[in-house]
Coordinates of N, CA and C in Angstrom, one line a residue:
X27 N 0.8 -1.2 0.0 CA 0.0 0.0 0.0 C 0.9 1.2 0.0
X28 N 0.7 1.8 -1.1 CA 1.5 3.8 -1.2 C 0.4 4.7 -0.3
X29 N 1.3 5.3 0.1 CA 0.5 6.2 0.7 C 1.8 7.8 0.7
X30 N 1.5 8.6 0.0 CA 2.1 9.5 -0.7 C 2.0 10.5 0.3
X31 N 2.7 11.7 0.7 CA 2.4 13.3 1.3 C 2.7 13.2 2.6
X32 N 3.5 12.0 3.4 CA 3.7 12.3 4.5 C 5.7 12.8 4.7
X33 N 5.8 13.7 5.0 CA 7.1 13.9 5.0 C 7.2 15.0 5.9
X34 N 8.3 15.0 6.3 CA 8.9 15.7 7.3 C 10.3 16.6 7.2
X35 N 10.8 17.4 7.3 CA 12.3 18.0 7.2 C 12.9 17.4 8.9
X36 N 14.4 16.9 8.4 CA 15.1 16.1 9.4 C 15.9 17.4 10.1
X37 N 14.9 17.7 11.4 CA 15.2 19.1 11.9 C 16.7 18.6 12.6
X38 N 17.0 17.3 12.8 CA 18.7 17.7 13.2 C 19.0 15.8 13.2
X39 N 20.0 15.9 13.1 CA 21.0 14.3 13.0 C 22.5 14.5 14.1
X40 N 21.8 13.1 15.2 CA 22.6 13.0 16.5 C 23.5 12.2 16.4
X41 N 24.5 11.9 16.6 CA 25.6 11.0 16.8 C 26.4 10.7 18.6
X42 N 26.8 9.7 18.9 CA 27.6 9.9 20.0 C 28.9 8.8 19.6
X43 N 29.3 8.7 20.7 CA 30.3 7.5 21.4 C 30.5 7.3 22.1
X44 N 31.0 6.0 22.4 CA 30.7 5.5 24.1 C 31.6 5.9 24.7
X45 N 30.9 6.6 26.2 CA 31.7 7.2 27.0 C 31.2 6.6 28.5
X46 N 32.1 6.2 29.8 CA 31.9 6.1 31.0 C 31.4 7.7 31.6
X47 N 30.2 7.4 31.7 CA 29.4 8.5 32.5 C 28.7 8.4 33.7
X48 N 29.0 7.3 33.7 CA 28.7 7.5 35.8 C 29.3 6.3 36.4
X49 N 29.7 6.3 37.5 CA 30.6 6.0 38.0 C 30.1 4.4 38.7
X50 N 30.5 3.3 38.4 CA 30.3 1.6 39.0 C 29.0 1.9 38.2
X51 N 29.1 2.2 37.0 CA 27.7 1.7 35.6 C 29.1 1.6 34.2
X52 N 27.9 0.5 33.5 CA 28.4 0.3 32.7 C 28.7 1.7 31.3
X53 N 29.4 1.5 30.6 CA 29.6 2.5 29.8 C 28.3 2.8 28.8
X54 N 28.2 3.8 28.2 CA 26.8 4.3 27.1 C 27.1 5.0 26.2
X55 N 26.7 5.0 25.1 CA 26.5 6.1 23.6 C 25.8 6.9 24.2
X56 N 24.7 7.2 24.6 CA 23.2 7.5 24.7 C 23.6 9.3 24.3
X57 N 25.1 9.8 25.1 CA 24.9 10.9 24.7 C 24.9 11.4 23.1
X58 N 24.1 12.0 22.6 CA 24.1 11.7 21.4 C 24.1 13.6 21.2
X59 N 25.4 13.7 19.9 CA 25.7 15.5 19.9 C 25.0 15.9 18.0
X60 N 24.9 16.8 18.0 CA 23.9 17.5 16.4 C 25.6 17.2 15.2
X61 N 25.4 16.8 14.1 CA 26.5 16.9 13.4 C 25.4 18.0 12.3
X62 N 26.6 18.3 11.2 CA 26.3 18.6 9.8 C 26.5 18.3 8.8
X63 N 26.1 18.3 7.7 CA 26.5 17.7 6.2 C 25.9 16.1 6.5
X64 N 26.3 15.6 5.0 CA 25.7 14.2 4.8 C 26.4 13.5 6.0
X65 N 25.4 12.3 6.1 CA 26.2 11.5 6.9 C 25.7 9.7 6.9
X66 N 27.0 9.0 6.5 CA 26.2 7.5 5.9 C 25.9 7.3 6.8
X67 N 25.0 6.1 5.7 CA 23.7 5.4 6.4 C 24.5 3.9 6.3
X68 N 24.8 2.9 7.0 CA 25.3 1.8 6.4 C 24.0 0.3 7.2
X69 N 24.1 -0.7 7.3 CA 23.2 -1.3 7.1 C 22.4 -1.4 8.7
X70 N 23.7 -0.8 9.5 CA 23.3 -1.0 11.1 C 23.6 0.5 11.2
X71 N 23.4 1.3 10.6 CA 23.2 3.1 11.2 C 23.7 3.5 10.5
X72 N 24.4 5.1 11.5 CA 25.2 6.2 10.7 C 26.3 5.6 11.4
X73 N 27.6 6.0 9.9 CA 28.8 5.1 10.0 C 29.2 5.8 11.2
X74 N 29.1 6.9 11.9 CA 30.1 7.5 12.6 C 29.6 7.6 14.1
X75 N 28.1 7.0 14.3 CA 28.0 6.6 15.0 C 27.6 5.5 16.5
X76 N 27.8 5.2 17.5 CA 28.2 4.1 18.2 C 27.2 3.8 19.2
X77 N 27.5 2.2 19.8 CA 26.6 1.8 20.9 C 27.8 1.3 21.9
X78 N 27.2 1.2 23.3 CA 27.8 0.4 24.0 C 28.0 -0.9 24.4
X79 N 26.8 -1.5 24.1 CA 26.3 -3.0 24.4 C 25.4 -3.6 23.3
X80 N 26.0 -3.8 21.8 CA 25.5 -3.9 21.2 C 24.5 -5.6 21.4
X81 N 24.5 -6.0 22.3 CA 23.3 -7.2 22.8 C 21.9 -6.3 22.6
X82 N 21.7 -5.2 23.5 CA 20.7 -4.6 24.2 C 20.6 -3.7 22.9
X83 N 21.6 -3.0 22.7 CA 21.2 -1.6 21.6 C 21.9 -1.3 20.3
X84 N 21.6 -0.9 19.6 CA 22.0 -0.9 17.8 C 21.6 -2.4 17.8
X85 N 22.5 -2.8 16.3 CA 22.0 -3.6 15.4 C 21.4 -3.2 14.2
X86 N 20.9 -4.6 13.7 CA 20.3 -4.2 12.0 C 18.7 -3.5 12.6
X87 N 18.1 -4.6 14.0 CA 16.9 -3.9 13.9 C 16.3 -2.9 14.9
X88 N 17.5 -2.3 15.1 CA 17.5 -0.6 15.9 C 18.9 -0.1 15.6
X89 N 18.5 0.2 14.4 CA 19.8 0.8 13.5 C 19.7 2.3 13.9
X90 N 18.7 3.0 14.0 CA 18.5 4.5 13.6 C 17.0 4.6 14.6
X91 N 17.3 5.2 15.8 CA 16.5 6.1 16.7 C 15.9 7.7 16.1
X92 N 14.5 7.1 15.8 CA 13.9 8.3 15.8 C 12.8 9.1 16.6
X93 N 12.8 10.6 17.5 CA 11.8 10.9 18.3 C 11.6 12.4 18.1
X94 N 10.7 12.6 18.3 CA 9.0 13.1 17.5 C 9.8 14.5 18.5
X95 N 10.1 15.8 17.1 CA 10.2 17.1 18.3 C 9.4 17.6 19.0
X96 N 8.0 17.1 18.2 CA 6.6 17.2 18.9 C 6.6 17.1 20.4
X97 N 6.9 16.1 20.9 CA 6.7 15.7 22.3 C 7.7 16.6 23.5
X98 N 8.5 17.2 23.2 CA 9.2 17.8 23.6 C 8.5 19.4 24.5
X99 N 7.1 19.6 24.0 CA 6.6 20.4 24.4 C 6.0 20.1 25.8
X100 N 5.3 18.9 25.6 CA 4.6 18.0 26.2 C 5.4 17.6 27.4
X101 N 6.3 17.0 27.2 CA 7.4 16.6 28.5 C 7.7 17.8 29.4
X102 N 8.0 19.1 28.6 CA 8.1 20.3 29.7 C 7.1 21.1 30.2
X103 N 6.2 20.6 29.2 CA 4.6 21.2 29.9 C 4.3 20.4 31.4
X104 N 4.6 19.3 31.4 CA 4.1 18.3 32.2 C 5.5 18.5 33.7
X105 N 6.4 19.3 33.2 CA 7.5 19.4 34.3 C 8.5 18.1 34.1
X106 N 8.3 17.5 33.9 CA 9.4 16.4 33.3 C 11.0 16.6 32.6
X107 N 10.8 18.0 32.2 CA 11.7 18.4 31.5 C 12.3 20.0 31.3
X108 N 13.4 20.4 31.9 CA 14.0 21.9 31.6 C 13.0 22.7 30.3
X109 N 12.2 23.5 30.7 CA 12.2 24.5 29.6 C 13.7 24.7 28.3
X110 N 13.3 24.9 27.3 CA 14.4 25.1 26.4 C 15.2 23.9 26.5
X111 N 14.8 22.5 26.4 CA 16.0 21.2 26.6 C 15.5 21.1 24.8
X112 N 17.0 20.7 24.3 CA 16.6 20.2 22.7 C 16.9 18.9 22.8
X113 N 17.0 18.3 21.8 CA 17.2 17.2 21.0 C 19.0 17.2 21.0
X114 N 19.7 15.8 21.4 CA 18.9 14.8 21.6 C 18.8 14.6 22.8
X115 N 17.7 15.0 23.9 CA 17.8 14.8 25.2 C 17.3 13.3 25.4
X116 N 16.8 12.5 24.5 CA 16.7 11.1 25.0 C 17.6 10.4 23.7
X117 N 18.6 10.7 22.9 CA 19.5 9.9 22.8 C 19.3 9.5 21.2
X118 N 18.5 10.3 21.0 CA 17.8 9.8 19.7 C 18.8 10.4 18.6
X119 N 18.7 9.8 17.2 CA 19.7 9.9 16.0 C 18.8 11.1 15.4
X120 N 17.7 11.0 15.1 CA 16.9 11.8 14.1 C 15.9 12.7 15.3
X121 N 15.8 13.6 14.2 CA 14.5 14.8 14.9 C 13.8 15.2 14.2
X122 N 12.2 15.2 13.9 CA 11.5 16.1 13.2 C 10.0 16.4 13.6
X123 N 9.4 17.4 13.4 CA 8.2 17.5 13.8 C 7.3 17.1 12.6
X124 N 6.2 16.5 13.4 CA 5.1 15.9 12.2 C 5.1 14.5 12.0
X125 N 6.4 14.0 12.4 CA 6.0 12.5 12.7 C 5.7 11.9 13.9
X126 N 4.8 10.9 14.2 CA 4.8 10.7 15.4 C 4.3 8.9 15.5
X127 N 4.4 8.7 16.7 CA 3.8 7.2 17.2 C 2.5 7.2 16.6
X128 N 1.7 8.1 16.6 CA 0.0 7.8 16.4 C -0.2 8.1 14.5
X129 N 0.6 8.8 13.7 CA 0.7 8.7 12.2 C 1.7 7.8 11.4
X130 N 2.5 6.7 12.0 CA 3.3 5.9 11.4 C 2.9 4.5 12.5
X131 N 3.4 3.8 11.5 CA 2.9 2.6 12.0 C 3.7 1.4 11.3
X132 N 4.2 0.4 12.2 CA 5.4 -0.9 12.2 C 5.5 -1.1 10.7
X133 N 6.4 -1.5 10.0 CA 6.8 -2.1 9.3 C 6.5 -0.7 7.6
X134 N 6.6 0.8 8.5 CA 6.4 1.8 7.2 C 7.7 1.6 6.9
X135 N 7.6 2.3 5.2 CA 9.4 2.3 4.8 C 9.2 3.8 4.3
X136 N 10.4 4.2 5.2 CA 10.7 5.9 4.2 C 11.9 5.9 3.7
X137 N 11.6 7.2 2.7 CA 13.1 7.8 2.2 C 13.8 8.1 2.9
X138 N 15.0 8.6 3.7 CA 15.7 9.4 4.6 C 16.7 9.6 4.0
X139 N 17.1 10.9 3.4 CA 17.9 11.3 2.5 C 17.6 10.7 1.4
X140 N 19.1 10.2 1.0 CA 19.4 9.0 -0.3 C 18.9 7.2 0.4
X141 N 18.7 7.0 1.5 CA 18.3 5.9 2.3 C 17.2 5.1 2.5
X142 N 16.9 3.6 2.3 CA 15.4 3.6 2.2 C 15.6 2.8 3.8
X143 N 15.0 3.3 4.5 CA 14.4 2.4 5.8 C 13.2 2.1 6.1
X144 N 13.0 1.3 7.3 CA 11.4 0.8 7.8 C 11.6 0.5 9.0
X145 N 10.2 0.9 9.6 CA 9.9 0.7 11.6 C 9.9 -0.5 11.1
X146 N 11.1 -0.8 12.6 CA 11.0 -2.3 13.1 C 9.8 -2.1 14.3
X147 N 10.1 -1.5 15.2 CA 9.9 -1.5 16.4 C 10.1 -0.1 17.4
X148 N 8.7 -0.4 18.7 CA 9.3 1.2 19.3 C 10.1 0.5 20.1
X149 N 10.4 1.8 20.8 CA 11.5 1.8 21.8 C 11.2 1.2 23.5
X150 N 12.4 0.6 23.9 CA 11.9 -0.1 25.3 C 13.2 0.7 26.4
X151 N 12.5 1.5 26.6 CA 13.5 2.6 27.5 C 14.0 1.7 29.0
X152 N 15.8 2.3 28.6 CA 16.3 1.8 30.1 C 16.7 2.4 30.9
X153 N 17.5 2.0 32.5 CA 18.0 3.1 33.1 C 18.6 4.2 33.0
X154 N 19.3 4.0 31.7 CA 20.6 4.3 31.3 C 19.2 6.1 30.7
X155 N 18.3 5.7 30.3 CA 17.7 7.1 30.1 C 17.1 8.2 31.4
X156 N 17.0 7.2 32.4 CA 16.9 7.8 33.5 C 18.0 9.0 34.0
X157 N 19.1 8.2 34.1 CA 20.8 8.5 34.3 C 20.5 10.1 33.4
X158 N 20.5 9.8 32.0 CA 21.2 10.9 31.2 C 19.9 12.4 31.1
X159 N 18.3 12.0 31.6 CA 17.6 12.8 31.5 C 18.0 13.8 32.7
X160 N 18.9 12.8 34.2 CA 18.6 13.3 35.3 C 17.1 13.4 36.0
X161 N 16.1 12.7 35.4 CA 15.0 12.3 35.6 C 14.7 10.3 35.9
X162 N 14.8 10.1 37.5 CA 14.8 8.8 37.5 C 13.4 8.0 37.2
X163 N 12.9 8.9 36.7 CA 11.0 7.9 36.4 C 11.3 8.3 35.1
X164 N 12.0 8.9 34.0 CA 11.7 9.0 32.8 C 12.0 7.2 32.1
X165 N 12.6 6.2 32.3 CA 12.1 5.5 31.6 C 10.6 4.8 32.2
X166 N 10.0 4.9 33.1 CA 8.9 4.9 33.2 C 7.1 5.7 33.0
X167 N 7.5 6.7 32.8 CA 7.2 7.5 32.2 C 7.1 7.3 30.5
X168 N 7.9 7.1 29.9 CA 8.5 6.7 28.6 C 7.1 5.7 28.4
X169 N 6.9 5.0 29.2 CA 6.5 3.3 29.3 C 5.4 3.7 29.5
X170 N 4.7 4.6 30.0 CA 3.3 4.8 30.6 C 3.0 6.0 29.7
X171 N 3.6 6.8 28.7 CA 3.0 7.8 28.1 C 2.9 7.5 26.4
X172 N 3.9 6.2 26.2 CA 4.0 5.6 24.9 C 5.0 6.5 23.9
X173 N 5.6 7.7 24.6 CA 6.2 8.3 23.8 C 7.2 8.3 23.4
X174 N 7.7 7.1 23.0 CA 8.9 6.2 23.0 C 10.2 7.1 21.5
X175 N 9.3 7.2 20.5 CA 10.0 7.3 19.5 C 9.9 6.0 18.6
X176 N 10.7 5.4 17.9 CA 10.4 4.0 17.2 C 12.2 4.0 16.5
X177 N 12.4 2.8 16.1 CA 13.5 2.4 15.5 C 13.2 1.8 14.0
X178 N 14.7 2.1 13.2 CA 14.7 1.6 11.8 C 15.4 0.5 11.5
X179 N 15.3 -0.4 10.7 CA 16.0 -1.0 10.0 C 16.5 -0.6 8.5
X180 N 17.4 -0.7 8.2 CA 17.9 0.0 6.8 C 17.6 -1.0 6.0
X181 N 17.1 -0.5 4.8 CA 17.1 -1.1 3.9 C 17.8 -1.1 2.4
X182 N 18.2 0.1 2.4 CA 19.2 0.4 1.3 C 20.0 1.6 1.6
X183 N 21.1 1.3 2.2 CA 22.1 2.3 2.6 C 22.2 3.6 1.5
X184 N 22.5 4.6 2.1 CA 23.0 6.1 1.6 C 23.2 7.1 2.3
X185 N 23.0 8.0 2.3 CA 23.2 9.2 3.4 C 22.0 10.5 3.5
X186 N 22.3 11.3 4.7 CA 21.0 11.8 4.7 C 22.1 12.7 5.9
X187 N 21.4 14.2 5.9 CA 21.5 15.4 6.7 C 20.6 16.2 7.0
X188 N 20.9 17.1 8.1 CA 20.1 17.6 8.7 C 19.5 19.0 7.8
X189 N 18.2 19.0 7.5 CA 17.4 19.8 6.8 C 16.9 19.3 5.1
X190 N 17.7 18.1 5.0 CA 17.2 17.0 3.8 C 15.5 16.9 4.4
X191 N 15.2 15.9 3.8 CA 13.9 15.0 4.0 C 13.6 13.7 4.4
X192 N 12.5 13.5 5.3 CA 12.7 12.3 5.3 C 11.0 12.0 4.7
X193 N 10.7 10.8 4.0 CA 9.1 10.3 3.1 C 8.9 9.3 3.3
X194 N 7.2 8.9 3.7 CA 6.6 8.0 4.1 C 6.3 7.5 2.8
X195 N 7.2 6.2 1.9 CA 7.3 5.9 0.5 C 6.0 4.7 0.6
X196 N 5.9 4.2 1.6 CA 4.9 2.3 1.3 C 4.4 2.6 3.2
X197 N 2.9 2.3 2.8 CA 2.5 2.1 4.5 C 2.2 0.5 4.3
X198 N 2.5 -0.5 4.7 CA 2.3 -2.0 4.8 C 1.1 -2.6 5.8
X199 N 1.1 -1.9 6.6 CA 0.9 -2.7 8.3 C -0.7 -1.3 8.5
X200 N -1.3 0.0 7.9 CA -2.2 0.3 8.4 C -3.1 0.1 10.0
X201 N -3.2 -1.1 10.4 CA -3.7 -1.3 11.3 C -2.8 -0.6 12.5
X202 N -1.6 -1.0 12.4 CA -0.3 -1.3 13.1 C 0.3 -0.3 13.6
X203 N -0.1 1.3 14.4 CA 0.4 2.3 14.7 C 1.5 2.0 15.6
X204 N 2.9 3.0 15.5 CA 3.7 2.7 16.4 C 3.3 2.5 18.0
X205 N 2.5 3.2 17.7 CA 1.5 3.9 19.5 C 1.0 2.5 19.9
X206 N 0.3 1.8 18.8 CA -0.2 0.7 19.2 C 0.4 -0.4 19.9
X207 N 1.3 -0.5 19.1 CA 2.0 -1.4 19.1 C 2.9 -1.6 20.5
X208 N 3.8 -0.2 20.2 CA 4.6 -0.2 21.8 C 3.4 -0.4 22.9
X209 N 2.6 0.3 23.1 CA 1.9 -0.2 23.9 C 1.6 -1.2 24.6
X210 N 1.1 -2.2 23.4 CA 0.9 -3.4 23.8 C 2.6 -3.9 24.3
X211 N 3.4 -3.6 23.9 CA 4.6 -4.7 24.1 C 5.3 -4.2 25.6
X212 N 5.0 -2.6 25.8 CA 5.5 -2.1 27.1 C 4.6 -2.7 28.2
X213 N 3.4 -2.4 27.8 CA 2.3 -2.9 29.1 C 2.2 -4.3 29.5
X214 N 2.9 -4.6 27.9 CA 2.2 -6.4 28.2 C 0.6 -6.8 28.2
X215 N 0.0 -5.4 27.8 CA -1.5 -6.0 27.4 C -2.1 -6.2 26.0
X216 N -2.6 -7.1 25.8 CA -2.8 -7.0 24.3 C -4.1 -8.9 24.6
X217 N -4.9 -8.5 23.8 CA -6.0 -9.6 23.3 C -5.0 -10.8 22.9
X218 N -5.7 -12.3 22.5 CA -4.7 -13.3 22.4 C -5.1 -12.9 21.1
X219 N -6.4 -12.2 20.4 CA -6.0 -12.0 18.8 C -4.7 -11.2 18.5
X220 N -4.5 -10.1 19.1 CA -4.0 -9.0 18.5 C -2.6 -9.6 18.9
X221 N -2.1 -10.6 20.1 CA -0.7 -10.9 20.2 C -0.4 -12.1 19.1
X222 N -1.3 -12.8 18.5 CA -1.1 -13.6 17.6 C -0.7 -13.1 16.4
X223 N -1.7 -12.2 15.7 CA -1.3 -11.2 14.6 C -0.1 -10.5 14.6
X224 N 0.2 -9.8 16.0 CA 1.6 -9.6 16.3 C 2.6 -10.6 16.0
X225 N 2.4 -11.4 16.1 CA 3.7 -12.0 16.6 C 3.8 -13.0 15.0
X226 N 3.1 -13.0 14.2 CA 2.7 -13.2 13.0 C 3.1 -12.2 11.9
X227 N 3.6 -10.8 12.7 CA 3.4 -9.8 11.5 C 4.6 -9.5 11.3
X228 N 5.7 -9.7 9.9 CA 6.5 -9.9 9.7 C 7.6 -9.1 9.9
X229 N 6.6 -8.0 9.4 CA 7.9 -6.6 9.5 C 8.1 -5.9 10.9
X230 N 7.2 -6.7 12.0 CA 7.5 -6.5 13.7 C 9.0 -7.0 13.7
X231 N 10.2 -6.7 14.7 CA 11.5 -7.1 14.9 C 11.5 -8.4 15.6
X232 N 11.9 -9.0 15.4 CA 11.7 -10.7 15.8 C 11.6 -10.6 17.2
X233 N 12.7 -9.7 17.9 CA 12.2 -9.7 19.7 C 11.1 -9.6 20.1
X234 N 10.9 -8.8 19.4 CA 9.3 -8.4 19.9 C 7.7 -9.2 19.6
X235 N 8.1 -9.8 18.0 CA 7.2 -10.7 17.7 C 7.7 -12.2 18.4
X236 N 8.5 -12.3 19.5 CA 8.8 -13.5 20.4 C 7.9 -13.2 21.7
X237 N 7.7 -11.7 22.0 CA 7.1 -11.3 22.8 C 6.2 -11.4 23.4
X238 N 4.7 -11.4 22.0 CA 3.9 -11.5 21.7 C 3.4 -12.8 21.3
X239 N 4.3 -13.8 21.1 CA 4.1 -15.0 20.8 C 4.0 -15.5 22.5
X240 N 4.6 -15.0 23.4 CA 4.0 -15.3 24.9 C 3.2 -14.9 25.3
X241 N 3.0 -13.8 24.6 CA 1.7 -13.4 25.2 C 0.4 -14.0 24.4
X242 N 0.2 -14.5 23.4 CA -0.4 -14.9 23.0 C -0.5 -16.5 23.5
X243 N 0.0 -16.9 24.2 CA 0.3 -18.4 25.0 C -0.1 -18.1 26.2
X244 N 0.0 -16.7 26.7 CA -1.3 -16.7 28.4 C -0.2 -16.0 29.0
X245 N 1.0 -15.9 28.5 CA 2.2 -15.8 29.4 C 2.3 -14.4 29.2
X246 N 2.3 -13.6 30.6 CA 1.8 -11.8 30.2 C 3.4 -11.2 30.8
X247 N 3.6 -12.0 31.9 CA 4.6 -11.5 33.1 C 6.2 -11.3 32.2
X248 N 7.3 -10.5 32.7 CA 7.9 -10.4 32.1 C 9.2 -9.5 33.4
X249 N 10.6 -10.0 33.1 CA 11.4 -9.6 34.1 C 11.8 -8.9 33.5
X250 N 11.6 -7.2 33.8 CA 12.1 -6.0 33.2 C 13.0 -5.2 34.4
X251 N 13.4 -5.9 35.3 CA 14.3 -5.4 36.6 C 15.6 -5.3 36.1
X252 N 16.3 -5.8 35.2 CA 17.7 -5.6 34.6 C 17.5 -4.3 33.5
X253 N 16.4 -4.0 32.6 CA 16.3 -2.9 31.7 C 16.3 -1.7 32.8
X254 N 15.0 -1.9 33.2 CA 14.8 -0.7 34.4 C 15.5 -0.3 36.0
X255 N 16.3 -1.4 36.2 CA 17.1 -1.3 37.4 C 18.5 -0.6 36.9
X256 N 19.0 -1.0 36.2 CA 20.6 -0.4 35.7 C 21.6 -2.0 35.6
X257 N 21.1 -2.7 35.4 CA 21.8 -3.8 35.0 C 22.6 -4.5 33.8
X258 N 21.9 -3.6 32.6 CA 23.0 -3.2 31.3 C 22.9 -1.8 30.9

């Protein structure tokens, strides 16, 4: 399914490297700083930028963190967040206004620059966001407001910069909002229909359609004390 006219200007492109930022924790990228000019896209991200534990974070299918400058109002409206905090205060690669959890949905593919990608999956926020907001409930908060942001997988490497474009080229999944989705996978609630179809639906990231495949088996509970404690 095409679905033409959704696009966005890529208000800024984040990079970090891993650095020891707090003291008896493990090391993190998460700081993530604004570059300029093109910058490749290779099959697991931007070439110049890094993870710390690549078990938990990057990969092919959380290659490229994207979060909504939209929300940014919202988090400081609500006191959660310094008036005047930009991007990337949770760590994120990409920034644009106009896209969001509730208008994209699992398995879309956009242009990004010269680059074709597609949502794998949203985001499952850890300590380590807590740490760097200086907010110890933001990854729970994260988890209870759904405003996660979502991750890409690349599908045809190129490059892309800040004030390029990024286009919503093929919507596949319609039903399938990021919003939805994370939802279900943070809360752990979802119908045994909708975790079946989940866990069935191809262009979801295998972790997560493993997820869902327990949940869809009765099995809801889930040991999130190592994400949310500070354990990686």
């Amino acid at each position: 399914m095409t679905l033409p006219g959704l696009t966005a200007e890529i208000g800024g492109i984040f990079l970090g490297s891993v650095q020891n930022r707090w003291d008896g924790k493990p090391p993190s990228a998460i700081q993530k700083d604004p570059v300029s000019g093109p910058q490749t896209i290779t099959l697991t991200g931007f070439s110049e930028d890094a993870q710390a534990d690549l078990t938990v974070h990057g990969g092919a299918e959380k290659a490229i963190h994207h979060y909504a400058l939209d929300h940014y109002a919202a988090w400081q409206g609500e006191g959660h967040m310094a008036t005047g905090t930009v991007p990337a205060a949770f760590g994120e690669n990409i920034s644009t206004t106009g896209l969001t959890e509730e208008n994209l949905c699992i398995g879309d593919i956009l242009r990004l620059g010269t680059a074709t990608v597609q949502i794998s999956q949203g985001r499952q926020p850890c300590w380590k966001l807590g740490l760097h907001t200086g907010h110890e409930k933001m990854p729970y908060l994260f988890q209870k407001t759904g405003r996660t942001g979502w991750y890409y997988r690349v599908l045809e490497t190129g490059a892309a910069a800040a004030g390029g474009r990024i286009t919503l080229i093929e919507r596949r999944n319609p039903d399938w909002s990021v919003l939805r989705v994370t939802r279900a996978r943070l809360t752990r609630r979802a119908s045994r229909e909708d975790a079946e179809a989940l866990a069935d639906l191809a262009d979801l990231a295998p972790g997560w359609r493993q997820a869902f495949e327990r949940m869809a088996e009765g099995i809801s509970s889930e040991d999130t004390s190592a994400r949310l404690a500070g354990q990686y």
